[in-house]
mmCIF file of C-alpha atoms and ligand atoms in Angstrom:
data_model
loop_
_atom_site.group_PDB
_atom_site.id
_atom_site.type_symbol
_atom_site.label_atom_id
_atom_site.label_comp_id
_atom_site.label_asym_id
_atom_site.label_seq_id
_atom_site.Cartn_x
_atom_site.Cartn_y
_atom_site.Cartn_z
ATOM 1 C CA MET A 191 -0.467 -0.334 0.221
ATOM 2 C CA SER A 192 1.210 3.634 -0.369
ATOM 3 C CA LYS A 193 1.965 5.665 1.984
ATOM 4 C CA ASP A 194 -0.577 8.296 1.261
ATOM 5 C CA LYS A 195 -3.127 5.471 1.358
ATOM 6 C CA VAL A 196 -2.043 4.286 4.782
ATOM 7 C CA PHE A 197 -2.377 7.598 5.634
ATOM 8 C CA VAL A 198 -5.739 8.420 4.220
ATOM 9 C CA GLY A 199 -6.284 5.194 6.317
ATOM 10 C CA LEU A 200 -4.900 6.315 9.560
ATOM 11 C CA GLN A 201 -6.779 10.311 9.279
ATOM 12 C CA HIS A 202 -9.918 8.192 8.851
ATOM 13 C CA ALA A 203 -9.251 5.955 11.780
ATOM 14 C CA VAL A 204 -8.591 8.728 14.089
ATOM 15 C CA ALA A 205 -11.486 10.875 12.793
ATOM 16 C CA ASN A 206 -13.940 8.278 13.821
ATOM 17 C CA CYS A 207 -11.604 6.584 17.212
ATOM 18 C CA ARG A 208 -13.667 6.682 20.728
ATOM 19 C CA ARG A 209 -10.688 4.250 22.119
ATOM 20 C CA CYS A 210 -10.388 6.610 24.997
ATOM 21 C CA ASP A 211 -12.355 9.794 26.709
ATOM 22 C CA LEU A 212 -10.704 12.213 24.655
ATOM 23 C CA TRP A 213 -12.687 11.890 21.695
ATOM 24 C CA LYS A 214 -15.988 13.078 23.941
ATOM 25 C CA THR A 215 -14.226 16.546 24.522
ATOM 26 C CA ARG A 216 -11.781 17.265 21.180
ATOM 27 C CA ASN A 217 -13.346 19.247 18.260
ATOM 28 C CA ASN A 218 -10.492 17.748 15.898
ATOM 29 C CA PRO A 219 -8.516 14.871 15.794
ATOM 30 C CA VAL A 220 -4.964 15.941 14.957
ATOM 31 C CA LEU A 221 -2.876 13.105 13.438
ATOM 32 C CA GLY A 222 -0.119 14.885 12.171
ATOM 33 C CA GLU A 223 0.997 17.059 9.120
ATOM 34 C CA GLY A 224 4.112 17.222 6.650
ATOM 35 C CA ASN A 225 6.161 15.288 4.325
ATOM 36 C CA LEU A 226 5.479 11.321 4.405
ATOM 37 C CA ASN A 227 8.910 10.649 2.727
ATOM 38 C CA ALA A 228 10.662 12.959 5.502
ATOM 39 C CA LYS A 229 13.937 12.027 6.673
ATOM 40 C CA ILE A 230 13.061 13.450 10.396
ATOM 41 C CA LEU A 231 10.246 12.627 12.282
ATOM 42 C CA PHE A 232 9.207 15.184 15.101
ATOM 43 C CA VAL A 233 6.603 14.230 17.875
ATOM 44 C CA GLY A 234 5.345 16.576 20.122
ATOM 45 C CA GLU A 235 2.942 15.534 23.111
ATOM 46 C CA ALA A 236 -0.843 16.368 21.910
ATOM 47 C CA PRO A 237 -2.969 19.198 20.077
ATOM 48 C CA GLY A 238 -3.439 22.270 22.474
ATOM 49 C CA PHE A 239 -6.027 25.031 21.924
ATOM 50 C CA ASN A 240 -5.434 25.646 18.368
ATOM 51 C CA GLU A 241 -4.461 22.718 17.005
ATOM 52 C CA ASP A 242 -8.007 20.984 18.285
ATOM 53 C CA LYS A 243 -9.411 24.115 16.890
ATOM 54 C CA GLN A 244 -7.904 23.873 13.018
ATOM 55 C CA GLY A 245 -7.252 19.650 12.912
ATOM 56 C CA LYS A 246 -3.549 20.509 12.294
ATOM 57 C CA PRO A 247 -0.122 20.272 14.770
ATOM 58 C CA PHE A 248 1.777 23.060 16.188
ATOM 59 C CA VAL A 249 -0.227 25.770 14.852
ATOM 60 C CA GLY A 250 -0.586 27.821 18.042
ATOM 61 C CA LYS A 251 2.254 29.769 20.013
ATOM 62 C CA ALA A 252 4.416 26.686 20.202
ATOM 63 C CA GLY A 253 3.930 25.770 16.785
ATOM 64 C CA GLU A 254 5.677 29.870 16.247
ATOM 65 C CA ILE A 255 8.797 29.169 18.108
ATOM 66 C CA LEU A 256 8.955 25.546 16.098
ATOM 67 C CA ASP A 257 8.809 27.612 12.934
ATOM 68 C CA GLN A 258 11.707 30.064 14.485
ATOM 69 C CA LEU A 259 13.540 26.713 15.562
ATOM 70 C CA LEU A 260 13.483 25.367 12.027
ATOM 71 C CA ASN A 261 13.966 28.112 9.895
ATOM 72 C CA SER A 262 17.040 28.506 12.414
ATOM 73 C CA VAL A 263 18.580 25.444 10.808
ATOM 74 C CA GLY A 264 17.484 25.727 7.318
ATOM 75 C CA LEU A 265 14.589 23.236 7.394
ATOM 76 C CA LYS A 266 10.965 23.824 6.288
ATOM 77 C CA ARG A 267 7.704 22.265 7.702
ATOM 78 C CA GLN A 268 7.122 20.788 4.081
ATOM 79 C CA ASP A 269 10.842 18.900 4.360
ATOM 80 C CA ILE A 270 9.868 16.973 7.754
ATOM 81 C CA TYR A 271 6.527 15.598 9.322
ATOM 82 C CA ILE A 272 5.079 16.501 12.474
ATOM 83 C CA ALA A 273 3.330 14.050 14.958
ATOM 84 C CA ASN A 274 2.195 14.141 18.736
ATOM 85 C CA VAL A 275 1.474 11.260 21.016
ATOM 86 C CA LEU A 276 -1.988 12.135 21.584
ATOM 87 C CA LYS A 277 -4.132 12.617 18.448
ATOM 88 C CA CYS A 278 -6.780 14.278 20.848
ATOM 89 C CA ARG A 279 -6.607 17.274 22.776
ATOM 90 C CA PRO A 280 -6.822 16.983 26.561
ATOM 91 C CA PRO A 281 -9.118 19.266 28.182
ATOM 92 C CA GLN A 282 -7.133 22.501 29.525
ATOM 93 C CA ASN A 283 -4.139 21.160 28.017
ATOM 94 C CA ARG A 284 -3.684 18.483 31.253
ATOM 95 C CA ASN A 285 -1.158 15.936 31.009
ATOM 96 C CA PRO A 286 -2.119 12.779 29.238
ATOM 97 C CA PHE A 287 -2.818 10.104 31.119
ATOM 98 C CA PRO A 288 -1.035 7.017 30.815
ATOM 99 C CA ALA A 289 -4.244 4.835 29.766
ATOM 100 C CA GLU A 290 -4.428 7.535 26.489
ATOM 101 C CA VAL A 291 -0.740 6.943 25.814
ATOM 102 C CA LYS A 292 -1.339 3.592 25.285
ATOM 103 C CA ALA A 293 -4.394 3.538 23.848
ATOM 104 C CA CYS A 294 -3.791 5.887 21.458
ATOM 105 C CA SER A 295 -0.196 4.330 20.635
ATOM 106 C CA LEU A 296 -1.494 2.435 17.590
ATOM 107 C CA TYR A 297 -1.334 5.327 15.226
ATOM 108 C CA LEU A 298 2.049 7.019 15.812
ATOM 109 C CA HIS A 299 3.608 3.453 15.828
ATOM 110 C CA SER A 300 1.936 2.909 12.290
ATOM 111 C CA GLN A 301 3.137 6.499 11.470
ATOM 112 C CA ILE A 302 6.536 5.601 12.175
ATOM 113 C CA GLU A 303 6.812 2.188 10.444
ATOM 114 C CA THR A 304 5.202 3.906 7.724
ATOM 115 C CA ILE A 305 7.528 7.404 7.352
ATOM 116 C CA LYS A 306 10.888 5.683 8.235
ATOM 117 C CA PRO A 307 12.304 8.516 9.110
ATOM 118 C CA GLN A 308 15.826 8.240 9.759
ATOM 119 C CA LYS A 309 15.809 10.743 12.704
ATOM 120 C CA ILE A 310 13.000 11.103 15.440
ATOM 121 C CA CYS A 311 13.155 14.067 17.549
ATOM 122 C CA CYS A 312 11.332 14.011 20.654
ATOM 123 C CA LEU A 313 9.843 17.549 21.767
ATOM 124 C CA GLY A 314 9.488 17.077 25.728
ATOM 125 C CA ASN A 315 9.004 14.667 28.543
ATOM 126 C CA PHE A 316 6.233 12.531 26.482
ATOM 127 C CA ALA A 317 7.721 12.467 23.478
ATOM 128 C CA THR A 318 10.604 11.128 24.862
ATOM 129 C CA SER A 319 9.417 8.469 26.829
ATOM 130 C CA PHE A 320 6.998 6.720 24.575
ATOM 131 C CA ILE A 321 10.006 6.555 21.352
ATOM 132 C CA MET A 322 12.541 5.567 24.048
ATOM 133 C CA LYS A 323 10.377 2.610 25.549
ATOM 134 C CA LYS A 324 9.552 1.971 21.599
ATOM 135 C CA PHE A 325 13.223 1.466 20.713
ATOM 136 C CA GLY A 326 13.935 -0.538 24.129
ATOM 137 C CA LEU A 327 15.920 2.683 25.492
ATOM 138 C CA GLN A 328 13.876 2.919 29.150
ATOM 139 C CA ASP A 329 16.935 2.102 30.729
ATOM 140 C CA LYS A 330 18.315 5.155 29.247
ATOM 141 C CA LEU A 331 15.300 7.338 30.092
ATOM 142 C CA GLU A 332 16.005 10.820 31.857
ATOM 143 C CA GLY A 333 14.090 13.979 32.511
ATOM 144 C CA ILE A 334 14.091 15.909 29.394
ATOM 145 C CA SER A 335 16.734 18.712 30.926
ATOM 146 C CA LYS A 336 19.464 15.945 31.575
ATOM 147 C CA ILE A 337 18.861 14.073 28.674
ATOM 148 C CA HIS A 338 18.236 16.915 26.038
ATOM 149 C CA GLY A 339 20.589 17.376 22.918
ATOM 150 C CA LYS A 340 21.890 13.516 23.404
ATOM 151 C CA THR A 341 21.720 11.080 20.486
ATOM 152 C CA PHE A 342 20.657 7.672 20.872
ATOM 153 C CA THR A 343 21.369 4.918 17.645
ATOM 154 C CA VAL A 344 19.336 2.344 17.521
ATOM 155 C CA SER A 345 18.858 -0.784 14.943
ATOM 156 C CA THR A 346 15.485 -1.660 13.109
ATOM 157 C CA LEU A 347 14.364 -4.005 10.495
ATOM 158 C CA ALA A 348 13.725 -0.770 8.630
ATOM 159 C CA GLY A 349 17.495 0.288 9.170
ATOM 160 C CA THR A 350 19.444 2.784 11.844
ATOM 161 C CA ILE A 351 17.109 5.024 13.419
ATOM 162 C CA LYS A 352 19.061 8.289 15.188
ATOM 163 C CA ILE A 353 16.426 9.606 18.560
ATOM 164 C CA ILE A 354 17.053 13.024 19.580
ATOM 165 C CA PRO A 355 15.103 14.078 22.509
ATOM 166 C CA LEU A 356 14.772 18.027 22.734
ATOM 167 C CA TYR A 357 13.117 20.359 24.884
ATOM 168 C CA HIS A 358 9.461 21.216 23.959
ATOM 169 C CA PRO A 359 9.031 24.252 22.102
ATOM 170 C CA ALA A 360 6.369 25.641 24.455
ATOM 171 C CA VAL A 361 8.917 26.383 27.001
ATOM 172 C CA ALA A 362 10.220 29.292 25.179
ATOM 173 C CA THR A 363 6.580 30.585 25.318
ATOM 174 C CA TYR A 364 6.517 31.434 29.006
ATOM 175 C CA ASP A 365 11.087 31.436 29.172
ATOM 176 C CA ALA A 366 12.305 33.091 26.464
ATOM 177 C CA GLY A 367 15.842 32.451 28.024
ATOM 178 C CA MET A 368 15.096 28.819 26.826
ATOM 179 C CA LEU A 369 15.134 30.065 22.939
ATOM 180 C CA GLU A 370 19.069 29.334 22.838
ATOM 181 C CA PRO A 371 19.324 25.763 24.235
ATOM 182 C CA LEU A 372 16.785 25.132 22.266
ATOM 183 C CA LYS A 373 18.503 26.414 19.026
ATOM 184 C CA LYS A 374 21.852 24.803 20.044
ATOM 185 C CA ASP A 375 19.758 21.339 20.200
ATOM 186 C CA PHE A 376 18.219 21.826 16.929
ATOM 187 C CA SER A 377 21.775 22.360 15.758
ATOM 188 C CA ILE A 378 23.118 19.098 17.274
ATOM 189 C CA LEU A 379 19.514 17.690 15.365
ATOM 190 C CA MET A 380 21.067 18.410 12.220
ATOM 191 C CA GLU A 381 24.687 17.110 12.657
ATOM 192 C CA ALA A 382 23.703 13.798 14.335
HETATM 193 N N1 URA B 195 2.018 21.536 21.443
HETATM 194 C C1 URA B 195 2.319 19.823 21.444
HETATM 195 O O1 URA B 195 2.961 18.885 21.699
HETATM 196 N N2 URA B 195 1.968 19.497 20.080
HETATM 197 C C2 URA B 195 1.158 20.274 19.141
HETATM 198 O O2 URA B 195 0.501 20.396 18.419
HETATM 199 C C3 URA B 195 1.226 21.862 19.535
HETATM 200 C C4 URA B 195 1.252 22.047 21.339
HETATM 201 FE FE1 SF4 B 196 -8.216 7.652 20.100
HETATM 202 FE FE2 SF4 B 196 -6.147 8.844 20.525
HETATM 203 FE FE3 SF4 B 196 -7.988 10.452 20.196
HETATM 204 FE FE4 SF4 B 196 -7.956 8.575 22.204
HETATM 205 S S1 SF4 B 196 -6.684 10.823 22.014
HETATM 206 S S2 SF4 B 196 -9.834 9.316 21.060
HETATM 207 S S3 SF4 B 196 -6.706 6.969 21.418
HETATM 208 S S4 SF4 B 196 -7.622 9.093 18.654
#
């Protein structure tokens, strides 16, 4: 099956998904957006207010920061794919519950298996934990302030994947001082 067809199926699946209770309060699911042949996959946490409204990832304030960071290393949204761990917005942007992450995991697994990225950039603690556990790196898991900017290389049947945890761009929306460490992390991502 073509990548496009897989993603059409996934879009349909999340639009009708009731695997956890978040379907009750969401307006639009956010599967993700970008280039299905991207070498770099970004994984965030969950849709926020604006994402839920528009059905697209990182279109609010965190998205503005993300665009700035992508720009700083010469990347455009069309070059990459952006997904989240959860496809529906948690009420008041609360943290995802473990049961929600588990219920939603099949979609992100399928996105990763279809896109086959060479690098996975984990934005924040939830994405880092999900991706590191998926690839058997749970023993190396640390909080994002310790682990950000490190590179982990894993071999899979689809080839080698580099996993790079970064701070979540939203941290720079309430602490402008975080922009510099974020930029540094993004340059590490390009060199990895
Ligand atoms: N924060 C996220 O983690 N994902 C989005 O799509 C928007 C904000
Ligand atoms: Fe389904 Fe995921 Fe939405 Fe829960 S968050 S309803 S599992 S798509």
